[in-house]
Structures are given as structure tokens and as C-alpha cells.
Amino acid sequence: LKSMDMNIDSFYVDEPKIPLPSKDGTWSLDSGSFRRYSYSRMPPVDWLEWSLKAYTGMETNHEVESTLPYGMITTDVDITGGSIDAANWKRSFDESNATQLPRLFLVTANGDPLKDGGVYFKHIYEEVIKQVEAETPNSTEKQPQIKYVETTSGHTGHYIFELPIFEDTMKEWYAEMKRAHSRKLN
């Protein structure tokens, strides 16, 4: 696939802020993980409140947030630019004349308010892989598998508390980049 005239062979997504689709056609920034872990972060970081207000215009008053019905923290703008729509990925792949989708390296954390969105993105990308493979069942070139890592810490905690997981993921991603570079040279 291409982005800004660059071929994309792999990409690393670390604990993304991915909204979930709502029944009314809007995007919900609310989820089970958001409700469970939105107040369990390393102070004094208020980025979650800042981003919530930036995406939805909603004031981030804790008393107000806690009384909202589940799923009501929404925006009608797809802040991901269409990346959580399998059809968009498939269309981009078809238009690119690529033979393989980029390999996804995805990290989520069990104690992260953004975990549910990251897991949702994983399911979207798995669907894209299935669609591409279904169209080329006799192809000898298989689509790349997702490298999915679920850490036990909170948001970005694995950089400090689970360093071997981070190092192993980076080594594998680096090896993938070297393979892609080697393929382009040949």
C-alpha cells in the first residue's frame, strides 16, 4: 500500500485511540476499558481528557462523565480517517497493485483505557486479510499475519515495566523492515 507516495510494508500501532461504531452511525469514544481504566493512569497526564474534548467537544468534568449512559461519549467524525473500515483498506489495497498488505504490529495493554479500540482495530485488519485472501485463494504469496501483543500493564507501561516485550516486538519489527528492504533490492 502507499501513503504520501511511500510504499508501506509494515506498521506499528501502539495502544491506539480508536473509536467504536455506535448504532446511530456515530463513533463512540466510550468502551468498557475506557470506563474501567480512564482514571488509572500515571499523573499528571491529562491527555485522555484533552483528547476526549478535542474529538467530541465534550467538557471533561468527572462528575458529568460518570453520569453519562454507557456509549454516549460520541463524535460524528471518524477521527481515524477511515482506517476502521475494512472496505477502505480493501479498496486501497486493490488500487495499489500491491501483492501483500502491510504487516501490522499491534500492542494493547490490559490496564489501558484504549484497549477495546485497539482490539477492535485488530478485528478490522483481520477482516481485511480474510477478504484479500478470499479473492486470491490460489496465490502462493500469503498475506502477512498480525503480530499482536497484549501487555499486562497500563497505557505505555510496557516501555518501563515490561521491557522484554517491547524489545522483542521491536526486534521482530526491525527484522520485518530488513526483509522488506531486501525484497525491494531483489
mmCIF file of C-alpha atoms in Angstrom:
data_model
loop_
_atom_site.group_PDB
_atom_site.id
_atom_site.type_symbol
_atom_site.label_atom_id
_atom_site.label_comp_id
_atom_site.label_asym_id
_atom_site.label_seq_id
_atom_site.Cartn_x
_atom_site.Cartn_y
_atom_site.Cartn_z
ATOM 1 C CA LEU A 1 0.000 0.000 0.000
ATOM 2 C CA LYS A 2 1.055 3.575 -0.450
ATOM 3 C CA SER A 3 0.771 6.636 1.711
ATOM 4 C CA MET A 4 2.119 10.003 0.601
ATOM 5 C CA ASP A 5 3.959 8.257 -2.277
ATOM 6 C CA MET A 6 5.751 5.874 0.096
ATOM 7 C CA ASN A 7 5.317 2.110 -0.024
ATOM 8 C CA ILE A 8 4.169 0.801 3.322
ATOM 9 C CA ASP A 9 5.360 -2.722 4.129
ATOM 10 C CA SER A 10 4.629 -2.810 7.866
ATOM 11 C CA PHE A 11 3.340 -0.549 10.589
ATOM 12 C CA TYR A 12 3.498 -0.424 14.363
ATOM 13 C CA VAL A 13 0.373 0.617 16.256
ATOM 14 C CA ASP A 14 0.827 1.119 19.980
ATOM 15 C CA GLU A 15 -2.308 1.449 22.114
ATOM 16 C CA PRO A 16 -4.321 3.461 19.574
ATOM 17 C CA LYS A 17 -7.235 5.784 20.278
ATOM 18 C CA ILE A 18 -9.769 4.007 18.076
ATOM 19 C CA PRO A 19 -13.457 4.848 18.425
ATOM 20 C CA LEU A 20 -16.029 2.079 18.244
ATOM 21 C CA PRO A 21 -19.021 2.278 15.884
ATOM 22 C CA SER A 22 -22.319 3.236 17.520
ATOM 23 C CA LYS A 23 -25.778 2.078 16.485
ATOM 24 C CA ASP A 24 -26.771 5.604 15.431
ATOM 25 C CA GLY A 25 -23.904 5.934 12.922
ATOM 26 C CA THR A 26 -21.634 7.959 15.186
ATOM 27 C CA TRP A 27 -18.326 6.893 16.693
ATOM 28 C CA SER A 28 -18.132 6.131 20.382
ATOM 29 C CA LEU A 29 -15.038 7.006 22.363
ATOM 30 C CA ASP A 30 -16.599 5.123 25.241
ATOM 31 C CA SER A 31 -15.929 1.469 25.977
ATOM 32 C CA GLY A 32 -15.577 -0.959 28.826
ATOM 33 C CA SER A 33 -11.845 -0.367 29.018
ATOM 34 C CA PHE A 34 -12.348 3.406 28.887
ATOM 35 C CA ARG A 35 -14.780 3.296 31.815
ATOM 36 C CA ARG A 36 -12.627 0.884 33.820
ATOM 37 C CA TYR A 37 -9.232 2.491 33.367
ATOM 38 C CA SER A 38 -9.714 6.146 32.435
ATOM 39 C CA TYR A 39 -8.733 7.269 35.933
ATOM 40 C CA SER A 40 -5.874 4.798 36.435
ATOM 41 C CA ARG A 41 -3.001 6.499 34.697
ATOM 42 C CA MET A 42 0.284 7.978 35.719
ATOM 43 C CA PRO A 43 -0.381 11.530 36.946
ATOM 44 C CA PRO A 44 -0.188 14.353 35.988
ATOM 45 C CA VAL A 45 -1.012 13.234 32.418
ATOM 46 C CA ASP A 46 -4.410 14.545 31.355
ATOM 47 C CA TRP A 47 -4.139 13.568 27.689
ATOM 48 C CA LEU A 48 -7.225 11.349 27.856
ATOM 49 C CA GLU A 49 -9.380 14.266 28.945
ATOM 50 C CA TRP A 50 -7.702 16.562 26.438
ATOM 51 C CA SER A 51 -8.234 14.180 23.528
ATOM 52 C CA LEU A 52 -11.813 13.452 24.564
ATOM 53 C CA LYS A 53 -12.594 17.171 24.495
ATOM 54 C CA ALA A 54 -10.661 17.680 21.238
ATOM 55 C CA TYR A 55 -12.536 14.867 19.451
ATOM 56 C CA THR A 56 -16.030 15.395 20.858
ATOM 57 C CA GLY A 57 -16.162 18.928 22.201
ATOM 58 C CA MET A 58 -17.352 17.412 25.459
ATOM 59 C CA GLU A 59 -16.286 19.011 28.708
ATOM 60 C CA THR A 60 -14.222 16.621 30.783
ATOM 61 C CA ASN A 61 -15.830 17.151 34.146
ATOM 62 C CA HIS A 62 -15.573 13.855 36.032
ATOM 63 C CA GLU A 63 -18.964 14.306 37.707
ATOM 64 C CA VAL A 64 -20.623 14.782 34.304
ATOM 65 C CA GLU A 65 -18.742 11.927 32.613
ATOM 66 C CA SER A 66 -19.624 9.427 35.312
ATOM 67 C CA THR A 67 -23.379 10.067 34.931
ATOM 68 C CA LEU A 68 -23.484 9.588 31.145
ATOM 69 C CA PRO A 69 -25.063 6.338 29.938
ATOM 70 C CA TYR A 70 -22.538 3.861 28.582
ATOM 71 C CA GLY A 71 -21.655 4.525 24.937
ATOM 72 C CA MET A 72 -22.796 8.145 24.911
ATOM 73 C CA ILE A 73 -19.371 9.766 24.622
ATOM 74 C CA THR A 74 -19.546 10.069 20.845
ATOM 75 C CA THR A 75 -18.480 12.070 17.828
ATOM 76 C CA ASP A 76 -19.911 12.033 14.324
ATOM 77 C CA VAL A 77 -16.442 12.378 12.794
ATOM 78 C CA ASP A 78 -14.369 9.292 12.002
ATOM 79 C CA ILE A 79 -11.154 10.507 13.608
ATOM 80 C CA THR A 80 -9.213 7.593 12.082
ATOM 81 C CA GLY A 81 -9.632 8.786 8.506
ATOM 82 C CA GLY A 82 -11.417 5.573 7.548
ATOM 83 C CA SER A 83 -8.861 3.116 8.941
ATOM 84 C CA ILE A 84 -11.515 1.259 10.933
ATOM 85 C CA ASP A 85 -13.482 0.396 7.812
ATOM 86 C CA ALA A 86 -12.383 -2.866 6.185
ATOM 87 C CA ALA A 87 -13.780 -1.702 2.838
ATOM 88 C CA ASN A 88 -11.440 1.308 2.832
ATOM 89 C CA TRP A 89 -8.411 -0.909 3.432
ATOM 90 C CA LYS A 90 -9.534 -3.321 0.720
ATOM 91 C CA ARG A 91 -10.136 -0.511 -1.780
ATOM 92 C CA SER A 92 -6.710 0.995 -1.060
ATOM 93 C CA PHE A 93 -5.108 -2.419 -1.472
ATOM 94 C CA ASP A 94 -6.857 -3.009 -4.814
ATOM 95 C CA GLU A 95 -5.831 0.428 -6.094
ATOM 96 C CA SER A 96 -2.211 -0.008 -5.025
ATOM 97 C CA ASN A 97 -1.394 -3.028 -7.227
ATOM 98 C CA ALA A 98 0.427 -4.436 -4.191
ATOM 99 C CA THR A 99 0.590 -8.179 -3.692
ATOM 100 C CA GLN A 100 0.635 -8.028 0.099
ATOM 101 C CA LEU A 101 -0.975 -5.970 2.784
ATOM 102 C CA PRO A 102 1.396 -4.246 5.206
ATOM 103 C CA ARG A 103 2.176 -6.340 8.256
ATOM 104 C CA LEU A 104 0.583 -4.943 11.398
ATOM 105 C CA PHE A 105 2.421 -4.900 14.717
ATOM 106 C CA LEU A 106 -0.212 -4.036 17.334
ATOM 107 C CA VAL A 107 0.193 -3.501 21.083
ATOM 108 C CA THR A 108 -2.635 -3.173 23.574
ATOM 109 C CA ALA A 109 -2.462 -3.140 27.368
ATOM 110 C CA ASN A 110 -4.854 -4.808 29.784
ATOM 111 C CA GLY A 111 -4.934 -1.777 32.077
ATOM 112 C CA ASP A 112 -5.333 0.768 29.287
ATOM 113 C CA PRO A 113 -8.485 2.829 28.702
ATOM 114 C CA LEU A 114 -7.830 2.475 24.952
ATOM 115 C CA LYS A 115 -7.582 -1.334 24.880
ATOM 116 C CA ASP A 116 -11.047 -2.011 23.428
ATOM 117 C CA GLY A 117 -10.378 0.292 20.472
ATOM 118 C CA GLY A 118 -7.081 -1.446 19.724
ATOM 119 C CA VAL A 119 -8.731 -4.874 19.831
ATOM 120 C CA TYR A 120 -11.456 -3.572 17.502
ATOM 121 C CA PHE A 121 -8.782 -2.377 15.050
ATOM 122 C CA LYS A 122 -7.193 -5.835 15.172
ATOM 123 C CA HIS A 123 -10.519 -7.404 14.155
ATOM 124 C CA ILE A 124 -10.918 -4.918 11.289
ATOM 125 C CA TYR A 125 -7.455 -5.730 9.936
ATOM 126 C CA GLU A 126 -8.077 -9.476 10.289
ATOM 127 C CA GLU A 127 -11.212 -8.988 8.175
ATOM 128 C CA VAL A 128 -9.171 -7.191 5.504
ATOM 129 C CA ILE A 129 -6.667 -10.065 5.414
ATOM 130 C CA LYS A 130 -9.529 -12.575 5.002
ATOM 131 C CA GLN A 131 -11.056 -10.550 2.152
ATOM 132 C CA VAL A 132 -7.755 -10.283 0.284
ATOM 133 C CA GLU A 133 -7.002 -13.998 0.758
ATOM 134 C CA ALA A 134 -10.537 -14.963 -0.364
ATOM 135 C CA GLU A 135 -10.013 -13.123 -3.658
ATOM 136 C CA THR A 136 -6.729 -14.920 -4.344
ATOM 137 C CA PRO A 137 -7.221 -18.445 -2.931
ATOM 138 C CA ASN A 138 -4.622 -20.000 -5.254
ATOM 139 C CA SER A 139 -1.938 -17.418 -4.620
ATOM 140 C CA THR A 140 1.388 -18.774 -3.411
ATOM 141 C CA GLU A 141 2.010 -15.487 -1.611
ATOM 142 C CA LYS A 142 0.202 -15.468 1.737
ATOM 143 C CA GLN A 143 -0.847 -12.272 3.424
ATOM 144 C CA PRO A 144 1.201 -11.257 6.469
ATOM 145 C CA GLN A 145 -0.116 -12.215 9.844
ATOM 146 C CA ILE A 146 -0.718 -9.710 12.606
ATOM 147 C CA LYS A 147 1.812 -9.562 15.406
ATOM 148 C CA TYR A 148 -0.464 -8.830 18.350
ATOM 149 C CA VAL A 149 0.954 -8.206 21.811
ATOM 150 C CA GLU A 150 -1.251 -7.747 24.846
ATOM 151 C CA THR A 151 0.680 -6.395 27.801
ATOM 152 C CA THR A 152 -0.368 -6.602 31.441
ATOM 153 C CA SER A 153 0.452 -3.002 32.351
ATOM 154 C CA GLY A 154 -1.417 0.233 31.685
ATOM 155 C CA HIS A 155 -1.052 2.684 28.813
ATOM 156 C CA THR A 156 2.610 2.765 27.678
ATOM 157 C CA GLY A 157 3.636 0.956 30.869
ATOM 158 C CA HIS A 158 5.308 -1.819 28.892
ATOM 159 C CA TYR A 159 8.106 0.573 27.918
ATOM 160 C CA ILE A 160 9.142 0.608 31.578
ATOM 161 C CA PHE A 161 7.570 -2.370 33.328
ATOM 162 C CA GLU A 162 7.628 -4.964 30.536
ATOM 163 C CA LEU A 163 10.770 -4.006 28.667
ATOM 164 C CA PRO A 164 11.441 -7.533 27.263
ATOM 165 C CA ILE A 165 8.053 -7.451 25.486
ATOM 166 C CA PHE A 166 8.846 -4.083 23.937
ATOM 167 C CA GLU A 167 12.357 -5.181 22.927
ATOM 168 C CA ASP A 168 11.116 -8.438 21.359
ATOM 169 C CA THR A 169 8.427 -6.601 19.385
ATOM 170 C CA MET A 170 10.906 -4.001 18.139
ATOM 171 C CA LYS A 171 13.396 -6.718 17.131
ATOM 172 C CA GLU A 172 10.710 -8.538 15.171
ATOM 173 C CA TRP A 173 9.530 -5.318 13.516
ATOM 174 C CA TYR A 174 13.125 -4.407 12.613
ATOM 175 C CA ALA A 175 13.632 -7.875 11.084
ATOM 176 C CA GLU A 176 10.439 -7.325 9.053
ATOM 177 C CA MET A 177 11.770 -3.979 7.794
ATOM 178 C CA LYS A 178 15.053 -5.624 6.773
ATOM 179 C CA ARG A 179 13.153 -8.365 4.880
ATOM 180 C CA ALA A 180 11.082 -5.732 3.068
ATOM 181 C CA HIS A 181 14.215 -3.784 2.146
ATOM 182 C CA SER A 182 15.865 -6.964 0.871
ATOM 183 C CA ARG A 183 12.795 -7.795 -1.260
ATOM 184 C CA LYS A 184 12.925 -4.334 -2.828
ATOM 185 C CA LEU A 185 16.606 -4.735 -3.696
ATOM 186 C CA ASN A 186 15.960 -8.045 -5.479
#
